Coordinates of C-alpha atoms and ligand atoms in Angstrom, one line a residue:
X1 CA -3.8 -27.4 -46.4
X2 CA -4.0 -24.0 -48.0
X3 CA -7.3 -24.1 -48.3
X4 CA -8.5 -24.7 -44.8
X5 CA -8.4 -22.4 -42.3
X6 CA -8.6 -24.4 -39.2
X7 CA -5.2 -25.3 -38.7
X8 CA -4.0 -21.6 -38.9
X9 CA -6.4 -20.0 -36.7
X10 CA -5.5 -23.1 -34.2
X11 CA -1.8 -22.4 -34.2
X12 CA -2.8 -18.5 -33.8
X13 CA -5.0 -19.0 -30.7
X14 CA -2.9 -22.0 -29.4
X15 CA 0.4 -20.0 -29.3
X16 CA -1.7 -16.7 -27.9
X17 CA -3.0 -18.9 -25.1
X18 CA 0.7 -20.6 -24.6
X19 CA 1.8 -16.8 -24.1
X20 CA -1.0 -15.9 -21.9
X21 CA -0.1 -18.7 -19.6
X22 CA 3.4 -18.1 -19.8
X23 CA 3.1 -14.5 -18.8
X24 CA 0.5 -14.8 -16.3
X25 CA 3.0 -17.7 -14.2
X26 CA 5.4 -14.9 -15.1
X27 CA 3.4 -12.4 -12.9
X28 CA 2.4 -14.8 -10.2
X29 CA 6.2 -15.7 -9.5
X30 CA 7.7 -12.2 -9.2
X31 CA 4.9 -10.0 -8.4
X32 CA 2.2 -10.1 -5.9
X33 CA 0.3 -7.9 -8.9
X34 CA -2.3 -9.5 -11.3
X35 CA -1.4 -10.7 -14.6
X36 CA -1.1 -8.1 -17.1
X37 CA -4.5 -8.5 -18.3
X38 CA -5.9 -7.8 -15.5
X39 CA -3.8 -4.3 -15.8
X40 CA -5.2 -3.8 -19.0
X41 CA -8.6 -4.1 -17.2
X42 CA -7.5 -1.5 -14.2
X43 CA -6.1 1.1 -17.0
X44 CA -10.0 0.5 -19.0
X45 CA -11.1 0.8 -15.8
X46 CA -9.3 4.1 -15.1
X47 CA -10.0 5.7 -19.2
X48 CA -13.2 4.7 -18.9
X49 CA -16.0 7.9 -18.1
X50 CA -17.5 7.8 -15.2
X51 CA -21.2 7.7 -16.8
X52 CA -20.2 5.1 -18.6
X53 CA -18.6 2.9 -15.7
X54 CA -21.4 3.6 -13.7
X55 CA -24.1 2.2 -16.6
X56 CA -22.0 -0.6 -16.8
X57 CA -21.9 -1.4 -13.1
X58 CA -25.3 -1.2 -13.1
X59 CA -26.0 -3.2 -15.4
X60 CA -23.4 -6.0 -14.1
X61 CA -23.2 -5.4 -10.5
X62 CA -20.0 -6.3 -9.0
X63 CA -19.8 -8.8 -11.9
X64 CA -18.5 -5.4 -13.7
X65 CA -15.2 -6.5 -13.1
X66 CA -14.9 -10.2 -14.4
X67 CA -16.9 -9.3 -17.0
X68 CA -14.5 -6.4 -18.3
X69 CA -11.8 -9.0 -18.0
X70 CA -13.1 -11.6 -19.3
X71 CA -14.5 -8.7 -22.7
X72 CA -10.5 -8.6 -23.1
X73 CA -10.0 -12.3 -23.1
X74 CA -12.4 -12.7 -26.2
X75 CA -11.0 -10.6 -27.5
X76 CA -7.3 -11.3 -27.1
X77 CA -9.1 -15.2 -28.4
X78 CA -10.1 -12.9 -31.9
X79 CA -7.0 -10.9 -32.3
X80 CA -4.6 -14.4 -31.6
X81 CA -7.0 -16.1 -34.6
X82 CA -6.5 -12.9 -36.3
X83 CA -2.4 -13.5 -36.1
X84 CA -3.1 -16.9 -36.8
X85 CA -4.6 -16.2 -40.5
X86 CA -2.0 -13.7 -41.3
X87 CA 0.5 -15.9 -40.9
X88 CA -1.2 -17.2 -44.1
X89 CA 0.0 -14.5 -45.9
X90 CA 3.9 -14.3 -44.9
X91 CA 6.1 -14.9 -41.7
X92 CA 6.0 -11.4 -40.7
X93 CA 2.4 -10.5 -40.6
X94 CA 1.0 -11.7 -37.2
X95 CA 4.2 -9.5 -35.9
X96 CA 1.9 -6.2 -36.4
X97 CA -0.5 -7.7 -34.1
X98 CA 2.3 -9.2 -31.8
X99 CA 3.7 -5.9 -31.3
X100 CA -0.1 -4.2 -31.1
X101 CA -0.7 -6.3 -28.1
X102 CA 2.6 -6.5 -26.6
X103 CA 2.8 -2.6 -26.6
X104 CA -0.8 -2.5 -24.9
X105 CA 0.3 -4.8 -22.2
X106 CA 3.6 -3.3 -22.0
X107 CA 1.6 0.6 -21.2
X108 CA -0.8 -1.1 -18.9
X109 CA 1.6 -2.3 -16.7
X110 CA 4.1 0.5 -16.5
X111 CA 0.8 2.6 -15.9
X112 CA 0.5 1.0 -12.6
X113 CA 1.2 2.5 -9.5
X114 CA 4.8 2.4 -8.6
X115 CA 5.2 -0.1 -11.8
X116 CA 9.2 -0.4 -11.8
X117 CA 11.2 -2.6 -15.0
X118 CA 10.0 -5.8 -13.4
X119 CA 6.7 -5.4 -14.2
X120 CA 7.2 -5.1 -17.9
X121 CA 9.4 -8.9 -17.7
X122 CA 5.8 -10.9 -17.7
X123 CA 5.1 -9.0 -21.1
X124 CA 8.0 -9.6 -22.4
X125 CA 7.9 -13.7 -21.4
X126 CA 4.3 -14.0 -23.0
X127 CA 5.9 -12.2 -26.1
X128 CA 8.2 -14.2 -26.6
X129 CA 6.6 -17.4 -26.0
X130 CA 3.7 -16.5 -28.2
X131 CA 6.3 -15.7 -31.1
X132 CA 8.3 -18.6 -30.6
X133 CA 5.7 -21.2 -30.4
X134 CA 3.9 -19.2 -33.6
X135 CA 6.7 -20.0 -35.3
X136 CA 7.1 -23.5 -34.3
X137 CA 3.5 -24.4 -35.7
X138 CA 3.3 -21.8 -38.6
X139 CA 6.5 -23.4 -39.9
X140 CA 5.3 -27.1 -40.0
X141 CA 2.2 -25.5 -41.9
X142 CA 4.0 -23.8 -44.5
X143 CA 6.3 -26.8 -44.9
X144 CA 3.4 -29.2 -45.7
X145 CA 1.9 -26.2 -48.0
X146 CA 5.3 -26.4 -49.8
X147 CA 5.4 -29.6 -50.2
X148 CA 2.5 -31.6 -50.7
X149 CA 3.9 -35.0 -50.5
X150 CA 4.8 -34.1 -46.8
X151 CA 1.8 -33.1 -45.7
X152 CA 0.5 -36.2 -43.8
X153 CA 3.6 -35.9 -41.8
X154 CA 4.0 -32.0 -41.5
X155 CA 0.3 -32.4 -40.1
X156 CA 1.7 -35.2 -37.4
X157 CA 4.4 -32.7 -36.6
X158 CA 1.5 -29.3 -36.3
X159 CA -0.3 -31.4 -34.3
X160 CA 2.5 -33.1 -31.6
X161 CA 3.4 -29.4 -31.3
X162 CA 0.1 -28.4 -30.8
X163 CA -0.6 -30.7 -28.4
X164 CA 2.4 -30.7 -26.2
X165 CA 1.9 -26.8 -26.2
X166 CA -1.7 -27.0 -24.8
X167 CA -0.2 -29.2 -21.9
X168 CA 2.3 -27.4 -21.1
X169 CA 0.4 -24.0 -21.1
X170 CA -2.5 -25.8 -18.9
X171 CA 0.9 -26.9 -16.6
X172 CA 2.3 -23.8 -16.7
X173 CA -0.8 -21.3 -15.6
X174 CA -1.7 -24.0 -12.7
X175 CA 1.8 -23.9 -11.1
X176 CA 1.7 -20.0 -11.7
X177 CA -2.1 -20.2 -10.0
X178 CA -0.1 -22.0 -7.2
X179 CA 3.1 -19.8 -6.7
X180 CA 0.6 -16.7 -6.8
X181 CA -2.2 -18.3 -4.3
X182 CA 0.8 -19.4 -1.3
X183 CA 2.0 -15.3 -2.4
X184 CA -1.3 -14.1 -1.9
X185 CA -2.5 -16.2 1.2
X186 CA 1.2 -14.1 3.4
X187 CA -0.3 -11.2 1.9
X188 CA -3.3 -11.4 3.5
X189 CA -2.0 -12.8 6.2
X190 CA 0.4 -9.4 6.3
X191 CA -2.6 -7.3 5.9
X192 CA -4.3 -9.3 8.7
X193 CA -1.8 -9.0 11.4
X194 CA -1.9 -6.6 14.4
X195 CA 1.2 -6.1 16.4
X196 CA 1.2 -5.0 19.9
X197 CA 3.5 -1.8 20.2
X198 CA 3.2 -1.2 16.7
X199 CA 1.7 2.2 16.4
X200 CA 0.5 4.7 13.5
X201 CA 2.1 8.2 14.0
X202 CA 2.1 10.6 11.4
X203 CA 5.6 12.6 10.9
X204 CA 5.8 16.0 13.1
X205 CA 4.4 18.7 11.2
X206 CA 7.6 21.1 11.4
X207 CA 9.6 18.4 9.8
X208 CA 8.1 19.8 6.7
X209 CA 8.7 23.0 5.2
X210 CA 5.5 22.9 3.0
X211 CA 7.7 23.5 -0.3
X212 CA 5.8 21.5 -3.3
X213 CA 8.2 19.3 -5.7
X214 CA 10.7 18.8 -1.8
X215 CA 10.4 14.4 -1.3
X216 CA 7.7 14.2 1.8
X217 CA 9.4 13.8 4.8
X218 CA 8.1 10.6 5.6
X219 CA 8.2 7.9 2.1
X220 CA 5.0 6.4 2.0
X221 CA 5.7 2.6 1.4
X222 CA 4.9 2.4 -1.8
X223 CA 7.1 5.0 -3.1
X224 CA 10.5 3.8 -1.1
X225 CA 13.1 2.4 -3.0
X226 CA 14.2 -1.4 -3.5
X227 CA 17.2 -3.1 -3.9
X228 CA 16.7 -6.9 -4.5
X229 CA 19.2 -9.2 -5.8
X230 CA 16.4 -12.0 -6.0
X231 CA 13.8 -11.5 -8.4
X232 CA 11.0 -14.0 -7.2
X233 CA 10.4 -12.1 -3.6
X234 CA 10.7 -14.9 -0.4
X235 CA 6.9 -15.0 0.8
X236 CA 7.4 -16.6 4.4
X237 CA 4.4 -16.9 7.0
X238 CA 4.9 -15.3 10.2
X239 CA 4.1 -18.5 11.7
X240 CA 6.9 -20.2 9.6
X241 CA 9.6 -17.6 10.7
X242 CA 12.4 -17.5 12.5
X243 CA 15.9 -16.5 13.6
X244 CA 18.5 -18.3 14.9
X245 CA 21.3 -16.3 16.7
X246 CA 24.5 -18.5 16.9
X247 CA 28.3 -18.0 16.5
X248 CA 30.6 -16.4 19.4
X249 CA 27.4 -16.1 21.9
X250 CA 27.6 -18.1 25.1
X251 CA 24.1 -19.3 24.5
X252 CA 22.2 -19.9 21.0
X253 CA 19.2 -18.9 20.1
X254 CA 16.5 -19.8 17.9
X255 CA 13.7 -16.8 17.5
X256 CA 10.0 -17.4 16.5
X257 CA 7.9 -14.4 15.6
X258 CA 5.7 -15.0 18.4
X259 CA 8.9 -14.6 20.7
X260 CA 10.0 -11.9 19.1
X261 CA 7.1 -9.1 19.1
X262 CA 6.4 -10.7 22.6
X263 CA 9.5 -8.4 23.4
X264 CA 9.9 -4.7 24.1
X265 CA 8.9 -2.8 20.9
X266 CA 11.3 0.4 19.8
X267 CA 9.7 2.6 17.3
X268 CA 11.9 5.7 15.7
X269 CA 11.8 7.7 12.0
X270 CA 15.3 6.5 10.1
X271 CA 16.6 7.5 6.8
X272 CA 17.8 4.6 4.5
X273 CA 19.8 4.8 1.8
X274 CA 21.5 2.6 -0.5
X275 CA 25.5 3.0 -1.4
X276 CA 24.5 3.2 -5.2
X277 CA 22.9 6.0 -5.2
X278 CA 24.8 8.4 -7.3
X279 CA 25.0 12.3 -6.3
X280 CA 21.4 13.6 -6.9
X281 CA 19.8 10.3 -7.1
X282 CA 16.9 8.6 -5.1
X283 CA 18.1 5.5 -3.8
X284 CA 17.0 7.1 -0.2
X285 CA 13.7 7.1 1.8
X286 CA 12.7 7.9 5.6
X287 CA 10.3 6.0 7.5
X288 CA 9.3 5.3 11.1
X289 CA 10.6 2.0 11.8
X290 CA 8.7 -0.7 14.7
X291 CA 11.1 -3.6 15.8
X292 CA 12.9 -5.0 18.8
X293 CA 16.4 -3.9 19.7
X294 CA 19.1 -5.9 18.8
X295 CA 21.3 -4.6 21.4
X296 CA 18.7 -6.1 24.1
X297 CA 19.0 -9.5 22.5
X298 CA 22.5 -9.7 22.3
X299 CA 23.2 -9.0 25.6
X300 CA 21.0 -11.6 26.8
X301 CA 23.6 -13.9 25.0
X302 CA 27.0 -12.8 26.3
X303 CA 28.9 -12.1 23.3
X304 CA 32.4 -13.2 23.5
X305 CA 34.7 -10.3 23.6
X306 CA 36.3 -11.6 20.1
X307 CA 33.6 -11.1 18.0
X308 CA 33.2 -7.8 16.1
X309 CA 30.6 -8.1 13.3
X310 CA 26.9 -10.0 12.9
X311 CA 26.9 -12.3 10.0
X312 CA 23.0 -11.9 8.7
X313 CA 21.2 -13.9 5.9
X314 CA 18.3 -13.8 4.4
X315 CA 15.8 -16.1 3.2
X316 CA 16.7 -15.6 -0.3
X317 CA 20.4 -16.2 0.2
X318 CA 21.7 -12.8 0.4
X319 CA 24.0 -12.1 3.0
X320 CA 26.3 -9.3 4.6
X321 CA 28.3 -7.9 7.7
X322 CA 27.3 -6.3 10.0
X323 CA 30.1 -3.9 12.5
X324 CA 28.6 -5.7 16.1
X325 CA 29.8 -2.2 17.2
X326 CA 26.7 -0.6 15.6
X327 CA 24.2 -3.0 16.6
X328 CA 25.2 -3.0 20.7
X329 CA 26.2 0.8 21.1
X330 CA 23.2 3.4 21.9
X331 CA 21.5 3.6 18.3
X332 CA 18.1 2.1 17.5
X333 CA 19.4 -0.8 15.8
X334 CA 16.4 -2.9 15.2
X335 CA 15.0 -5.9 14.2
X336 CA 12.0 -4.4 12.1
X337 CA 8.6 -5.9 11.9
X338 CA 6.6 -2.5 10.7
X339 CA 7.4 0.4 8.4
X340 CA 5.2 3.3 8.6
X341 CA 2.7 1.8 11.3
X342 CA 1.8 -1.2 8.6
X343 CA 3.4 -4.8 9.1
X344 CA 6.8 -4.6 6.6
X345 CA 5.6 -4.9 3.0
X346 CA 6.8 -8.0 1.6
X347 CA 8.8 -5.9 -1.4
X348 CA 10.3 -4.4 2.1
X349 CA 11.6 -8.2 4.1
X350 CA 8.1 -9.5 5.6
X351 CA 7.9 -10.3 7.9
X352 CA 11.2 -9.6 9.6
X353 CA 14.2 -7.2 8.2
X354 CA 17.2 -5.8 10.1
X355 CA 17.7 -1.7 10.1
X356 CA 20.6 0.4 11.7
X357 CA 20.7 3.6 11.4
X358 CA 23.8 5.2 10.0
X359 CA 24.9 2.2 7.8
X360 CA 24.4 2.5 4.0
X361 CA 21.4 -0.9 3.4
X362 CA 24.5 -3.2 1.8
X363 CA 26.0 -3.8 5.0
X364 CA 23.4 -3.8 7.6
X365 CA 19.5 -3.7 6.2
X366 CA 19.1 -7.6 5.2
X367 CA 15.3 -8.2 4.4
X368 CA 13.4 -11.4 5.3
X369 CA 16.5 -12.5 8.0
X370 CA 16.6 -15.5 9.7
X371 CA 20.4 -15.9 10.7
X372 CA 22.6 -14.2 12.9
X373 CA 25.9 -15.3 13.5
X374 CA 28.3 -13.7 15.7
X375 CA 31.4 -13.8 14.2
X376 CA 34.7 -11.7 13.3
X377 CA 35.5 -9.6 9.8
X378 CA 38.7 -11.7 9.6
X379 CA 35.9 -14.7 9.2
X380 CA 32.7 -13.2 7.1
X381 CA 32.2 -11.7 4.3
X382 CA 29.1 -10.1 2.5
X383 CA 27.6 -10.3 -0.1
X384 CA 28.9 -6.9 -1.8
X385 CA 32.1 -6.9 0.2
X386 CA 33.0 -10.5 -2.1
X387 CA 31.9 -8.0 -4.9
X388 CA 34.7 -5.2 -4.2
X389 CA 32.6 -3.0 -2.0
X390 CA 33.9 -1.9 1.3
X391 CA 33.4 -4.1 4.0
X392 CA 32.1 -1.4 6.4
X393 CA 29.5 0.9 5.3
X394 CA 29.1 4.2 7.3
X395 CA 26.7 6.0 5.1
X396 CA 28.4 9.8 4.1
X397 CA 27.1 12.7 4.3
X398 CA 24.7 14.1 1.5
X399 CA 22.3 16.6 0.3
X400 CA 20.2 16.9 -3.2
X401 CA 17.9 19.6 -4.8
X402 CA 14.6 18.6 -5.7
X403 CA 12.7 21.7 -6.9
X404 CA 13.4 23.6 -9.3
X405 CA 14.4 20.3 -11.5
X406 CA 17.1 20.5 -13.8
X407 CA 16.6 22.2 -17.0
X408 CA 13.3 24.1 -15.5
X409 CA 12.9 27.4 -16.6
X410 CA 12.0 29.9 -13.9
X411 CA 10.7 33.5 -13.5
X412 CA 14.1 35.8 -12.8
X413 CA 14.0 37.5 -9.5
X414 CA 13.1 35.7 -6.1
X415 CA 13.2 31.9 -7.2
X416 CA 12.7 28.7 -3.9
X417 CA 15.3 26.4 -3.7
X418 CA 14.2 22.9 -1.8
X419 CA 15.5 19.3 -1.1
X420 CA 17.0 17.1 1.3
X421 CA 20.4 16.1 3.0
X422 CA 21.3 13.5 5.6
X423 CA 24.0 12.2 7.6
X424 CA 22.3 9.4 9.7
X425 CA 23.5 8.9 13.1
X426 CA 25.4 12.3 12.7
X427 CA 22.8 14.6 11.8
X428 CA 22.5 17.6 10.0
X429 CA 23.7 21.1 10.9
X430 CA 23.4 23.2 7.8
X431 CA 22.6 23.3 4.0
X432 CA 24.2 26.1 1.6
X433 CA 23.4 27.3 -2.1
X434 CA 25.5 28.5 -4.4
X435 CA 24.5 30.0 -7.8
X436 CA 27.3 30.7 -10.6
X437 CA 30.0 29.7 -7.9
X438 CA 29.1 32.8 -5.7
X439 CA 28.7 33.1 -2.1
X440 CA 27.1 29.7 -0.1
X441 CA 24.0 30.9 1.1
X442 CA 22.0 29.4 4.3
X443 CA 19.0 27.2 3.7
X444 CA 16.5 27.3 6.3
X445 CA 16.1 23.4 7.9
X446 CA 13.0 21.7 8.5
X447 CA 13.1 20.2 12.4
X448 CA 13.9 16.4 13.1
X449 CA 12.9 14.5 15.6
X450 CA 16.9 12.6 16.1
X451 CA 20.2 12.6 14.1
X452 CA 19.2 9.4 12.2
X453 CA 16.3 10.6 9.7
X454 CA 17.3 13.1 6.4
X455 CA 15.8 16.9 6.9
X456 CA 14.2 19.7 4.1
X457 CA 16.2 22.1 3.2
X458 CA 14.5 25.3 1.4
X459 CA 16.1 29.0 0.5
X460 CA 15.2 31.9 -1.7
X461 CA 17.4 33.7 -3.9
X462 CA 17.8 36.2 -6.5
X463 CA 18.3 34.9 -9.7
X464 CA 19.1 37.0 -12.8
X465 CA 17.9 36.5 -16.4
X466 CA 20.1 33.7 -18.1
X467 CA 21.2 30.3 -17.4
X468 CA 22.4 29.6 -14.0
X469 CA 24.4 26.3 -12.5
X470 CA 23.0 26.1 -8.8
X471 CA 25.0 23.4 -6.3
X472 CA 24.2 22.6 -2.7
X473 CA 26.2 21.4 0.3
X474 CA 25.3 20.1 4.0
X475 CA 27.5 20.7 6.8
X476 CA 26.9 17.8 9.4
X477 CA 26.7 18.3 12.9
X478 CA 30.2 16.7 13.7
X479 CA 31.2 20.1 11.4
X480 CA 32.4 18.1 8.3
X481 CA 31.8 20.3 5.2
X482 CA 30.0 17.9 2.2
X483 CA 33.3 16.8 -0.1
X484 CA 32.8 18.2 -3.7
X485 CA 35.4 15.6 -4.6
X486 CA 33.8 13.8 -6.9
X487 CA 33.9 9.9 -6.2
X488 CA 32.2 6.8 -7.8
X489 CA 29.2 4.5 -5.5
X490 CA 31.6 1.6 -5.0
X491 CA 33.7 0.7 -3.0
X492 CA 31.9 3.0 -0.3
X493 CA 29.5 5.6 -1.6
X494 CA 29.6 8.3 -3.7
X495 CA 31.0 11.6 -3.1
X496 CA 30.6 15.3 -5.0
X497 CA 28.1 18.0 -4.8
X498 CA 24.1 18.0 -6.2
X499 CA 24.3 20.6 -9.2
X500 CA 21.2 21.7 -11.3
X501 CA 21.0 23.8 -14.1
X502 CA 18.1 26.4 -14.6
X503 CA 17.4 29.3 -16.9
X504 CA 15.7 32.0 -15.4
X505 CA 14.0 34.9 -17.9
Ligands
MTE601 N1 17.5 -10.1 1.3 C1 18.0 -8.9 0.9 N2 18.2 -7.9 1.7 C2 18.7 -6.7 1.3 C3 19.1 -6.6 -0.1 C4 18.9 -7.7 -1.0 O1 19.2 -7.6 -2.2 N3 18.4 -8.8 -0.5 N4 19.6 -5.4 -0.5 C5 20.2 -4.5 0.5 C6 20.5 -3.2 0.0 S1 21.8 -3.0 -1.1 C7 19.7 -2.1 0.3 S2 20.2 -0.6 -0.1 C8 18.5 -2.2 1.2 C9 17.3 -1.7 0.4 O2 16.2 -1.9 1.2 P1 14.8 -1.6 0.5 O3 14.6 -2.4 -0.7 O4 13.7 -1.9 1.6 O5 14.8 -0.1 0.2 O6 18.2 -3.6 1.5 C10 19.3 -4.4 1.7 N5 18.8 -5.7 2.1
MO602 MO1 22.2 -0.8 -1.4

């Protein structure tokens, strides 16, 4: 077998396809993204001069692009049949090209817009398949090199492996096709949808102060934060939704989406945040919110007088508690069915999530919900709360500087403070800065449109030459101070003051 070449360029390109397919189901399963060779396309794509693209598109047409991908395919073929005959040489060889690829992949996809750790998992799967199965056939080879009087049967073996690994590849990349097509048919179907009441409003000007580096006012979807416990996202058709309300109501109902944006539409800019978020960090976003109240709905079921929390679950199987208080007072509790003017992104609960303004996400802001039950704390339980996090989640008050960043260095003399702070359903009165532990100093606040939604904050102060520790505080409008007691995210949110350090000269 040393000799012929054949069998080692086959196991090269057989376990570089095997980890194509692999990654590519990979993508289709978690991600409603392209495979990651299609994001090594977008980043040629985006390196690419624009003489150059436009040569090429005109020579291709719209054919540029399956072309360009299909370039990268050959030569993926050449560089797996490259592996394939260094493996020839010694088990470690084909790793160089391993890691060349991997790493190319691996940049491409954390290149994308809004690319988060995710992403880099279908990189990672292909990796390690293409290793694994590399190994599996480079090891019968060597074994019938070694020993010659094997060979007939270490070529049985090489070629058993072979063959069950071009099967299961093949099976693999049509059940990802699959997975991804049913993802991308409720995406289109999301991008498709018009719902009446739903409308596109663009955040009141004066709610921004204009400060570069200050988080916009209003998170454009892409950019808001995500907690998921699942990591394949629930795709569900509007037409195959629905919620059923049950538990200590007089009367049970089961919701379609039809029935539900049938109903009253409530549209209002709130702040979410998550109860992880540690002091400073951006586990927060703001949007304007379109749903149906769940207040209304409730009372058309006559709550029994017993009951004092909402049970919600989700598709997925994620589930929490929800204080019934909060969901039948005066707030905008809503069931949400737009973010932003745009049906809910399916990162975000398409096509049907719960939001309630005031409560930290854990305990109130279940994406993709289809139950409600009625019930009593003594009863349910969430899905943190079994996990040692309080079982009632008012969100605290807060406030973070964005600009300068810590560790800038600025110009001494008049330097611009800016950031955010929020108390939802409280609302903020006042932000203060501090520099060296001297006098608080007013921050100017951009205006809000209700107590629900966070608000910019933005001072200017002296600052000497040196280094300087800076520290900001909101006051809410209930005239609680911000704690700079420090305190841990669980069980109930973390607690201390924002603190930056900058050196001025
Ligand atoms: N189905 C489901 N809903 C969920 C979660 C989840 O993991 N699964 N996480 C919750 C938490 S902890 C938060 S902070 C918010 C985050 O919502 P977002 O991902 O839209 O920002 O969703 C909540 N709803
Ligand atoms: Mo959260």
């Amino acid at each position: 077998m040393t000799t012929r070449r054949t069998p080692w360029v086959l196991s090269g390109v057989l376990a570089g396809l095997a980890g194509l397919a692999t990654s590519y189901a990979t993508a289709m399963v978690l991600t409603i993204r392209e495979s990651p060779v299609v994001a090594v396309a977008e980043q040629v794509i985006k390196l690419t001069p624009g003489a150059a693209a436009e040569r090429a598109i005109s020579v291709l047409g719209h054919w540029d692009k399956p072309a360009l991908v299909a370039g990268i395919l050959v030569l993926l073929l050449a560089c797996f049949a490259g592996a394939g005959l260094l493996a020839r040489r010694g088990w470690w060889w084909p790793m160089l090209v391993w890691f060349a690829l991997a790493g190319l992949g691996l940049a491409s996809v954390l290149l994308q817009r809004a690319a988060g750790v995710v992403d880099a998992l279908p990189v990672v799967v292909g990796l390690v398949t293409w290793v694994t199965v590399h190994s599996a056939l480079t090891d019968a080879l060597h074994r019938g090199q070694r020993r010659p009087e094997l060979e007939s049967h270490e070529r049985r073996v090489f070629l058993m492996v072979a063959g069950v690994v071009a099967v299961a590849s093949v099976g693999i990349a049509v059940a990802g096709r699959f997975v991804g097509a049913g993802r991308r048919h409720v995406e289109v179907s999301r991008r498709l949808l018009r719902i009446p009441g739903v409308t596109r409003r663009q955040a009141p000007a004066a709610t921004s102060l204009g400060l570069p580096g200050i988080a916009p006012w209003e998170t454009p979807n892409e950019d808001f934060y995500r907690i998921d416990t699942t990591i394949a996202l629930p795709t569900i058709e509007p037409d195959e939704w629905s919620l059923r309300i049950h538990g200590l109501v007089d009367r049970e109902v089961t919701l379609s989406y039809s029935d539900l944006v049938a109903r009253q539409m409530t549209e209002s800019w709130i702040t979410l945040n998550c109860v992880s978020n540690e002091v400073g960090g951006g586990l927060v976003g703001n949007a304007r919110w379109s749903g149906v109240r769940i207040a209304d709905l409730l009372a058309d079921l006559s709550v029994s007088a017993e009951a004092d929390c909402v049970l919600q679950t989700s598709h997925d199987g994620w589930f929490c508690a929800t204080p019934l208080e909060t969901l039948t007072d005066d707030r905008d509790a809503m069931l949400a069915v737009a973010m932003n003017g745009r049906p809910l992104p399916i990162e975000h609960g398409f096509p049907v999530r719960t939001i309630v303004p005031g409560l930290y996400g854990y305990v109130s802001a279940t994406k993709w919900v289809v139950d409600y039950e009625v019930s009593t704390f003594a009863d349910a339980v969430g899905y943190w709360t079994t996990k040692g996090w309080s079982a009632e989640g008012p969100v605290k008050i807060a406030s973070r500087i964005d600009v300068p960043r810590s560790g800038d260095e600025v110009a001494a003399g008049e330097v611009t403070f800016g950031g955010v702070a929020w108390h939802q359903h409280t609302g903020i009165d006042g932000v203060e800065v501090q520099v060296d532990g001297g006098a608080w100093q007013p921050a100017e606040l951009g205006e809000v449109p209700s107590v629900d939604t966070w608000v910019q904050w933005a001072v200017t102060l002296d600052v000497g030459e040196g280094d300087h520790e800076v520290r900001v505080r909101a006051v809410g409008k209930d005239g609680e101070t911000q704690t700079s007691a420090i305190a841990r995210p669980d069980p109930d949110g973390s607690t201390g003051l924002h603190a930056i350090e900058i050196s001025a000269s």
